[in-house]
Amino acid sequence: MIYAYFLVAIAVVVVAQRLPDLRAKRGLFLLLGVALLCAPLFDRNDSTFNVLADAGIFVLLALGLNIVVGFAGLLDLGYAAFFAIGAYTYAMMASPQFNLHLPFWLLLFLAAAFAAVFGIILGAPTLRLRGDYLAIVTLGFGEIVPQIFQNLTKYTGGPNGIGALDFPSLFGRSFGQNTIPYYYVVLALIALALFFAYNLRDSRLGRAWMAIREDELAARHMGINTTAVKLAAFALGASFSGLAGVVFAAKLSLVSPDLFQFQVSVLIVSMLVLGGMGNIPGVIVGALVLVLVNNVVLPQANTIAAGAGLHVDFGNYHFFIYGAILVGIMLFRPEGLLPSRQRKEELHHAAA
Amino acid sequence: MLRLEGVTKRFGELVAVNDLSLNVAAGSISAIIGPNGAGKSTVFNMVSGIYRPSAGEILFEDARIDGWPAHRIAAAGIARTFQNIRLFSFMAAIDNVLAGEDAHLHARLWDSLLHTPLQRREEKAARERARELLRFVGLEGVAETYARNLPYGSQRRLEIARALASRPKLLLLDEPAAGMNPREKGELADLVAAIRERGITVLLIEHDMGLVMRVSDEITVLDYGEKIAHGTPAEIRNDPRVIAAYLGTAVA
Amino acid sequence: MHEFLAQLFNGIALGGIYALIALGYTMVYGIIGLINFAHGDVYTLGSFFALTILTALGVSGELHGVALVVDVAIALIGAALLCGIVGVLIERLAYRRLRNAPRLAPLITAIGISFILENVMQIWKGPAPVPFPAVVPNPSVMIAGVAVGAQQFLLVGLAVVMMVALQLFIHNTRLGRAMRATAEDRDAAQLMGININKTIMLTFLIGSALAGVAGFVSGVYYQSTWFFNGFGAGLKAFTAAVLGGIGNIAGAMLGGFLIGIIESFATWKFGGQWSNVTVFAILILVLVFRPSGLLGEAVYERA
Ligand SMILES: Nc1ncnc2c1ncn2[C@@H]1O[C@H](COP(=O)(O)OP(=O)(O)OP(=O)(O)O)[C@@H](O)[C@H]1O
Ligand SMILES: [Mg+2]
């Protein structure tokens, strides 16, 4: 059943990408949104919406990273750091840790703002770096941030992290252990993220990002303030991640440093590479496919294998799968499964 | 309008430009000529802010601009094209021009994020201006074509349109006629004249002597980073040092 | 003072390992401009190969006399050779096609290869650290009141010998000159009749073999190895290469020892949990403020 959701969602996004007519495209997305909104009325299976909410969190992350990597062309290998910052913001301000119990909704804003500020702070040193050095510096930050959360035991609970986070509530009613409210929050955030992402793409800022991605030096000479434009990409990308972090922490009711390691950053990069960097429908599909594989296919494969008397843990093959995706796509279809026209031509010509 | 005073640029041991002083009058079309490697592009790179001079001063409308970041120099009114075309290859021609307008747009982050009425109005007007510029350089038919897919001569003209979009007072053209056929060169000469008609001062580097002699008011000749001559086309044509520097090259 | 010296010697030994790995990063970067992200995992692979060979030879503890020399030589050379082959295969299968692709494409691919190697090693030897036999005896000498083990000497000696040999090779042989020419200007080298593919393969072969050597000695030194070691060690070795000036062989060596010493002191002064933060902070500072490193030359951006 869970497969149906993923397959339908993927199919709709793929079809929407093909539609030339903008209104038809929007209509299709709207239809999918309405269907997803109504789904819990008909489907009482909580675990389905649990998986879907997790998938949604990764869609958010992918949309955010896509601003930095896809739009502005800045390969960020430490994106999980902002996810961590969002999650710890919630964990520290809505838990017994400091006996602060700020409301979830306020913390969504705060975390997005914090993450954006850190996006600027961590982005600033990279401004003058070439692409590959920038990637390594962001990777360094991605390693440092969770390590600091781990080391500052007094404030962050150290390696064990912080648990017993508050349940969010709306109009005085707590989310409790229900997954459905989180599912709705995630849907709403994705809608918001899509609205922002499309607007950005078709704006002055989006055009400036494209220009610096194509030729930074020329862009500077055309009067584009590359510093401001890059920092905007880092800040906006990070803020999506901050939002995702809050929902993630609240839903899990727990944070710990090992949830935000390098592997998470690479997982999100893999989503973009798989789907097609820079293309919004593409990265959504990339995120959905990878979550489907990680959270549904592999666990089921375990059960099936166990039924056949085999004791393999397919959960041990995650890295292999991300690695194979990165290598396979870069070698054989560098534009990803669902690329934009631009990317496709770009890579087509580069190879020629 | 643009003044260089004792400008020198060294790359390690190499002195690419040596103690160069230069004065470009507002409203003029001036040219820098000289053999390959004479340091012409290096002058442009210093004026437009890629390199900081090793010594000397660069003044634009009486402000010292050496050391300014490139985007600030662009915003102050100096635009340029590149010897080896540097368009945004995989952006439509019109988007290239729009990118050139960036410094004059007012949309803030907020406007981009929310597509506020200001953003929409501004975008519409910017698009209109971009179309007008494409028309001006003769590229109205290919607004939606990727820069990369345009023929060579059109790419050169698109680069000029993109530079004009930043509303320069001074336009630097680095070998705009390179790779053009005679007909295109003729059109280019007309275009340069038309640009001056718009009140824009032009400084160009060019190897095609016919073109240089036809359009320029003043010519500066560089050789091994040194200024060896300066004058009107007629003076330059008959300068023995210039002829010596160009030995073997036909000075038309 | 005593502790200071002890940490210094520790750091130098650790630095020997980083230096050996850093050589591979610097050679590959010098020649094709790629941060070979999988290089750290080739190093881990080296320790696993050595372990497997030693196990096959029936070695499980300290060796002496002829057996020491023969078995260590077999394990060392075997690990180096196998790693060299793996390195060449990686280049052939994953990087060569992307030689003219946008710069970030091979970097992404390299990360993918790194993940694949880590996963393969995890499945091969398990997710937990694996004990490594202490084959080399470790009698210690007192230097200024600090006990320094024979292994530490061995490690540093090996690293220095390898670097000197590499320098001699690069500067005095035809193949070495081909490597330098290719690093300088690939197209020109090709026009001069240098076989680019062969030269790049050779670079990967040597770099990966050195990582294999590092894998073996680190196994002996720490008496343990782990599938995930290469990630951290690789990043630190890359930091070393950048600190020394990427593309510069002597720089890699210098950077390796510096990073080893810095890490050792950071662990001592701030505690082990801050050592990674310290090293990464250095990586960031160097890349931001002096990307050409200590021994590298500044390059002007061409317009
Ligand atoms: N970034 C740089 N680093 C080192 N040397 C440089 C750099 N840029 C230019 N040069 C050198 O400075 C000298 C002048 O170069 P420049 O490009 O200004 O010449 P030019 O007059 O434009 O020649 P051409 O007519 O071939 O375009 C040349 O010797 C060139 O090699
Ligand atoms: Mg030039």
Tab-separated table of C-alpha atoms in Angstrom, chain C:
chain	number	residue	atom	x	y	z
C	1	MET	CA	58.438	18.578	29.236
C	2	HIS	CA	58.371	14.830	29.391
C	3	GLU	CA	54.770	14.703	28.260
C	4	PHE	CA	55.494	17.294	25.611
C	5	LEU	CA	58.199	15.136	24.070
C	6	ALA	CA	56.137	12.008	24.319
C	7	GLN	CA	53.301	13.752	22.458
C	8	LEU	CA	55.729	15.109	19.914
C	9	PHE	CA	57.089	11.634	19.134
C	10	ASN	CA	53.567	10.305	18.992
C	11	GLY	CA	52.598	13.025	16.620
C	12	ILE	CA	55.568	12.388	14.378
C	13	ALA	CA	54.699	8.719	14.115
C	14	LEU	CA	51.076	9.536	13.387
C	15	GLY	CA	52.312	12.100	10.905
C	16	GLY	CA	54.274	9.417	9.090
C	17	ILE	CA	51.015	7.647	8.329
C	18	TYR	CA	49.303	10.852	7.195
C	19	ALA	CA	52.295	11.739	5.081
C	20	LEU	CA	52.176	8.432	3.248
C	21	ILE	CA	48.482	8.874	2.523
C	22	ALA	CA	48.908	12.540	1.656
C	23	LEU	CA	51.387	11.642	-1.084
C	24	GLY	CA	48.602	9.896	-2.963
C	25	TYR	CA	46.243	12.848	-2.652
C	26	THR	CA	48.839	15.289	-3.769
C	27	MET	CA	50.010	13.233	-6.754
C	28	VAL	CA	46.503	12.676	-8.056
C	29	TYR	CA	45.486	16.269	-7.497
C	30	GLY	CA	48.647	17.454	-9.149
C	31	ILE	CA	48.025	15.434	-12.253
C	32	ILE	CA	44.262	15.511	-12.834
C	33	GLY	CA	43.043	18.121	-10.368
C	34	LEU	CA	40.814	15.644	-8.576
C	35	ILE	CA	40.341	15.342	-4.835
C	36	ASN	CA	40.387	11.561	-4.809
C	37	PHE	CA	37.936	11.154	-2.015
C	38	ALA	CA	38.221	7.372	-2.062
C	39	HIS	CA	41.928	7.474	-1.322
C	40	GLY	CA	41.449	7.208	2.449
C	41	ASP	CA	39.449	4.043	1.940
C	42	VAL	CA	42.188	2.558	-0.204
C	43	TYR	CA	44.399	3.082	2.833
C	44	THR	CA	41.992	1.116	5.026
C	45	LEU	CA	41.807	-1.489	2.324
C	46	GLY	CA	45.591	-1.755	2.609
C	47	SER	CA	45.352	-2.685	6.265
C	48	PHE	CA	42.694	-5.281	5.454
C	49	PHE	CA	44.790	-6.755	2.658
C	50	ALA	CA	47.807	-6.932	4.953
C	51	LEU	CA	45.717	-8.525	7.673
C	52	THR	CA	44.360	-11.109	5.274
C	53	ILE	CA	47.827	-11.929	3.987
C	54	LEU	CA	49.224	-12.261	7.500
C	55	THR	CA	46.346	-14.502	8.477
C	56	ALA	CA	46.941	-16.618	5.392
C	57	LEU	CA	50.592	-16.887	6.384
C	58	GLY	CA	49.485	-18.105	9.789
C	59	VAL	CA	50.903	-15.094	11.583
C	60	SER	CA	49.069	-14.029	14.701
C	61	GLY	CA	51.704	-12.502	16.935
C	62	GLU	CA	55.145	-11.038	17.153
C	63	LEU	CA	57.697	-12.293	14.611
C	64	HIS	CA	61.460	-12.594	14.863
C	65	GLY	CA	64.458	-13.216	12.646
C	66	VAL	CA	63.938	-14.402	9.110
C	67	ALA	CA	60.216	-14.872	9.552
C	68	LEU	CA	59.911	-11.230	10.562
C	69	VAL	CA	61.642	-9.985	7.456
C	70	VAL	CA	59.990	-12.377	5.032
C	71	ASP	CA	56.453	-12.201	6.349
C	72	VAL	CA	56.475	-8.469	6.802
C	73	ALA	CA	57.868	-8.017	3.316
C	74	ILE	CA	55.187	-10.250	1.851
C	75	ALA	CA	52.400	-8.469	3.698
C	76	LEU	CA	53.756	-5.022	2.960
C	77	ILE	CA	54.415	-5.605	-0.713
C	78	GLY	CA	51.225	-7.584	-1.102
C	79	ALA	CA	49.122	-4.809	0.444
C	80	ALA	CA	50.867	-2.162	-1.639
C	81	LEU	CA	50.424	-4.128	-4.838
C	82	LEU	CA	46.779	-4.948	-4.252
C	83	CYS	CA	46.007	-1.356	-3.326
C	84	GLY	CA	47.854	-0.176	-6.394
C	85	ILE	CA	45.669	-2.413	-8.525
C	86	VAL	CA	42.518	-1.198	-6.821
C	87	GLY	CA	43.613	2.398	-7.377
C	88	VAL	CA	44.216	1.788	-11.058
C	89	LEU	CA	40.872	0.053	-11.407
C	90	ILE	CA	39.080	2.937	-9.738
C	91	GLU	CA	40.708	5.396	-12.087
C	92	ARG	CA	39.899	3.283	-15.110
C	93	LEU	CA	36.296	2.549	-14.210
C	94	ALA	CA	35.152	5.650	-12.392
C	95	TYR	CA	37.292	8.662	-13.204
C	96	ARG	CA	38.641	8.343	-16.714
C	97	ARG	CA	35.336	8.940	-18.447
C	98	LEU	CA	34.928	12.141	-16.494
C	99	ARG	CA	38.296	13.643	-17.213
C	100	ASN	CA	36.772	16.447	-19.267
C	101	ALA	CA	33.496	16.681	-17.390
C	102	PRO	CA	32.674	19.665	-15.168
C	103	ARG	CA	35.036	19.749	-12.240
C	104	LEU	CA	32.585	18.611	-9.611
C	105	ALA	CA	31.453	15.493	-11.456
C	106	PRO	CA	34.525	13.361	-10.652
C	107	LEU	CA	34.502	14.615	-7.058
C	108	ILE	CA	30.948	13.383	-6.632
C	109	THR	CA	31.926	10.112	-8.240
C	110	ALA	CA	34.886	9.812	-5.881
C	111	ILE	CA	32.577	10.198	-2.897
C	112	GLY	CA	30.434	7.452	-4.370
C	113	ILE	CA	33.447	5.167	-4.718
C	114	SER	CA	34.414	5.932	-1.147
C	115	PHE	CA	30.982	4.868	0.074
C	116	ILE	CA	31.106	1.700	-1.991
C	117	LEU	CA	34.536	0.752	-0.669
C	118	GLU	CA	33.501	1.419	2.916
C	119	ASN	CA	30.431	-0.701	2.523
C	120	VAL	CA	32.347	-3.533	0.905
C	121	MET	CA	34.899	-3.485	3.712
C	122	GLN	CA	32.172	-3.369	6.310
C	123	ILE	CA	30.611	-6.477	4.870
C	124	TRP	CA	33.970	-8.145	4.397
C	125	LYS	CA	35.420	-7.644	7.877
C	126	GLY	CA	32.386	-6.643	9.882
C	127	PRO	CA	31.209	-3.358	11.332
C	128	ALA	CA	33.429	-3.467	14.428
C	129	PRO	CA	37.158	-2.732	14.703
C	130	VAL	CA	39.273	-5.772	13.874
C	131	PRO	CA	42.425	-6.719	15.818
C	132	PHE	CA	45.665	-6.632	13.875
C	133	PRO	CA	48.604	-8.834	14.928
C	134	ALA	CA	51.525	-6.947	16.426
C	135	VAL	CA	53.979	-8.599	14.072
C	136	VAL	CA	56.836	-6.154	14.546
C	137	PRO	CA	58.577	-6.254	17.939
C	138	ASN	CA	58.548	-2.944	19.668
C	139	PRO	CA	61.539	-2.554	21.963
C	140	SER	CA	61.894	1.018	23.040
C	141	VAL	CA	64.792	3.371	23.444
C	142	MET	CA	64.892	6.276	25.829
C	143	ILE	CA	65.263	9.673	24.172
C	144	ALA	CA	65.463	12.556	26.644
C	145	GLY	CA	63.689	10.393	29.155
C	146	VAL	CA	60.883	9.400	26.804
C	147	ALA	CA	60.404	5.844	25.597
C	148	VAL	CA	60.251	5.716	21.816
C	149	GLY	CA	59.219	2.427	20.249
C	150	ALA	CA	61.013	0.802	17.353
C	151	GLN	CA	57.762	0.934	15.431
C	152	GLN	CA	57.736	4.666	15.612
C	153	PHE	CA	61.186	4.760	14.056
C	154	LEU	CA	60.119	2.272	11.468
C	155	LEU	CA	57.091	4.314	10.579
C	156	VAL	CA	58.884	7.589	10.203
C	157	GLY	CA	61.787	5.955	8.420
C	158	LEU	CA	59.480	4.252	5.975
C	159	ALA	CA	57.628	7.467	5.217
C	160	VAL	CA	60.825	9.399	4.628
C	161	VAL	CA	62.354	6.666	2.481
C	162	MET	CA	59.209	6.489	0.374
C	163	MET	CA	59.168	10.208	-0.143
C	164	VAL	CA	62.815	10.362	-1.120
C	165	ALA	CA	62.357	7.446	-3.483
C	166	LEU	CA	59.336	9.149	-4.998
C	167	GLN	CA	61.217	12.409	-5.463
C	168	LEU	CA	64.091	10.590	-7.136
C	169	PHE	CA	61.687	8.696	-9.338
C	170	ILE	CA	59.830	11.787	-10.415
C	171	HIS	CA	62.910	13.816	-11.141
C	172	ASN	CA	65.246	11.228	-12.594
C	173	THR	CA	63.267	8.785	-14.657
C	174	ARG	CA	61.523	9.043	-17.966
C	175	LEU	CA	58.185	8.013	-16.445
C	176	GLY	CA	58.634	10.516	-13.657
C	177	ARG	CA	59.269	13.285	-16.134
C	178	ALA	CA	56.185	12.225	-18.047
C	179	MET	CA	54.207	12.588	-14.837
C	180	ARG	CA	55.532	16.060	-14.246
C	181	ALA	CA	54.881	17.120	-17.804
C	182	THR	CA	51.329	15.791	-17.647
C	183	ALA	CA	50.712	17.622	-14.401
C	184	GLU	CA	52.047	20.832	-15.908
C	185	ASP	CA	50.008	20.810	-19.086
C	186	ARG	CA	48.167	17.731	-20.202
C	187	ASP	CA	47.578	18.802	-23.791
C	188	ALA	CA	51.155	19.858	-24.328
C	189	ALA	CA	52.384	16.599	-22.813
C	190	GLN	CA	50.193	14.687	-25.191
C	191	LEU	CA	51.567	16.615	-28.138
C	192	MET	CA	55.043	15.731	-26.972
C	193	GLY	CA	54.122	12.092	-27.366
C	194	ILE	CA	53.494	11.241	-23.721
C	195	ASN	CA	50.888	8.551	-23.171
C	196	ILE	CA	48.526	10.389	-20.873
C	197	ASN	CA	46.427	7.413	-19.875
C	198	LYS	CA	49.447	5.389	-18.916
C	199	THR	CA	50.932	8.237	-16.959
C	200	ILE	CA	47.756	8.846	-14.999
C	201	MET	CA	47.439	5.118	-14.321
C	202	LEU	CA	50.975	5.114	-13.006
C	203	THR	CA	50.135	7.999	-10.710
C	204	PHE	CA	47.205	6.110	-9.259
C	205	LEU	CA	49.292	2.960	-8.982
C	206	ILE	CA	52.014	4.644	-6.967
C	207	GLY	CA	49.701	6.761	-4.846
C	208	SER	CA	47.466	3.833	-3.970
C	209	ALA	CA	50.433	1.558	-3.271
C	210	LEU	CA	51.724	4.138	-0.801
C	211	ALA	CA	48.310	4.144	0.841
C	212	GLY	CA	48.604	0.355	1.058
C	213	VAL	CA	51.949	0.732	2.824
C	214	ALA	CA	50.356	3.231	5.202
C	215	GLY	CA	47.521	0.778	5.834
C	216	PHE	CA	49.939	-1.948	6.796
C	217	VAL	CA	52.043	0.178	9.132
C	218	SER	CA	49.028	1.725	10.810
C	219	GLY	CA	47.679	-1.769	11.424
C	220	VAL	CA	50.926	-2.762	13.077
C	221	TYR	CA	51.141	0.463	15.003
C	222	TYR	CA	47.591	0.512	16.358
C	223	GLN	CA	47.136	-3.255	16.381
C	224	SER	CA	43.683	-2.751	15.032
C	225	THR	CA	41.868	-1.594	11.949
C	226	TRP	CA	38.316	-0.623	11.077
C	227	PHE	CA	36.375	-0.271	7.866
C	228	PHE	CA	35.609	3.362	8.595
C	229	ASN	CA	39.153	4.468	9.497
C	230	GLY	CA	39.817	5.780	6.031
C	231	PHE	CA	37.220	8.523	6.196
C	232	GLY	CA	38.860	10.433	9.027
C	233	ALA	CA	42.419	9.510	8.163
C	234	GLY	CA	41.795	10.419	4.556
C	235	LEU	CA	40.438	13.838	5.442
C	236	LYS	CA	43.378	14.488	7.722
C	237	ALA	CA	45.835	13.358	5.088
C	238	PHE	CA	44.088	15.575	2.575
C	239	THR	CA	44.410	18.416	5.063
C	240	ALA	CA	48.100	17.587	5.250
C	241	ALA	CA	48.422	17.709	1.472
C	242	VAL	CA	46.661	21.068	1.325
C	243	LEU	CA	48.659	22.441	4.235
C	244	GLY	CA	51.905	21.474	2.540
C	245	GLY	CA	50.793	22.813	-0.816
C	246	ILE	CA	48.757	20.444	-2.934
C	247	GLY	CA	50.642	18.987	-5.857
C	248	ASN	CA	53.897	19.288	-3.947
C	249	ILE	CA	55.539	16.020	-2.798
C	250	ALA	CA	57.742	17.516	-0.110
C	251	GLY	CA	54.768	19.577	0.999
C	252	ALA	CA	52.691	16.448	1.554
C	253	MET	CA	55.415	15.081	3.779
C	254	LEU	CA	55.766	18.311	5.733
C	255	GLY	CA	52.003	18.684	6.032
C	256	GLY	CA	51.640	15.077	7.152
C	257	PHE	CA	54.062	15.469	10.023
C	258	LEU	CA	52.580	18.820	11.006
C	259	ILE	CA	49.046	17.468	11.090
C	260	GLY	CA	50.203	14.431	13.061
C	261	ILE	CA	51.886	16.635	15.630
C	262	ILE	CA	48.980	19.066	15.807
C	263	GLU	CA	46.498	16.268	16.274
C	264	SER	CA	48.608	14.698	18.957
C	265	PHE	CA	48.905	17.940	20.885
C	266	ALA	CA	45.243	18.767	20.429
C	267	THR	CA	44.334	15.394	21.875
C	268	TRP	CA	46.672	15.985	24.772
C	269	LYS	CA	45.572	19.528	25.544
C	270	PHE	CA	41.873	19.553	24.700
C	271	GLY	CA	41.001	15.865	24.785
C	272	GLY	CA	40.463	13.386	21.970
C	273	GLN	CA	36.980	14.628	21.196
C	274	TRP	CA	38.422	17.952	20.003
C	275	SER	CA	41.187	16.584	17.823
C	276	ASN	CA	38.995	16.264	14.732
C	277	VAL	CA	37.545	19.708	15.240
C	278	THR	CA	41.056	21.103	15.456
C	279	VAL	CA	42.253	19.413	12.300
C	280	PHE	CA	39.178	20.398	10.306
C	281	ALA	CA	39.467	23.933	11.548
C	282	ILE	CA	43.019	23.958	10.208
C	283	LEU	CA	41.823	22.550	6.908
C	284	ILE	CA	39.283	25.335	6.607
C	285	LEU	CA	41.709	28.047	7.644
C	286	VAL	CA	44.345	26.916	5.175
C	287	LEU	CA	41.895	26.586	2.283
C	288	VAL	CA	40.437	29.978	3.006
C	289	PHE	CA	43.559	31.970	3.744
C	290	ARG	CA	46.344	30.162	1.963
C	291	PRO	CA	44.920	27.668	-0.503
C	292	SER	CA	48.337	27.236	-2.064
C	293	GLY	CA	49.653	25.839	1.236
C	294	LEU	CA	53.031	26.301	2.852
C	295	LEU	CA	55.197	25.219	-0.072
C	296	GLY	CA	52.876	25.890	-2.992
C	297	GLU	CA	52.988	28.936	-5.214
C	298	ALA	CA	50.171	31.371	-5.647
C	299	VAL	CA	48.460	31.137	-8.997
C	300	TYR	CA	46.808	34.093	-10.655
C	301	GLU	CA	43.291	33.682	-11.859
C	302	ARG	CA	43.313	34.011	-15.626
C	303	ALA	CA	40.625	36.030	-17.262
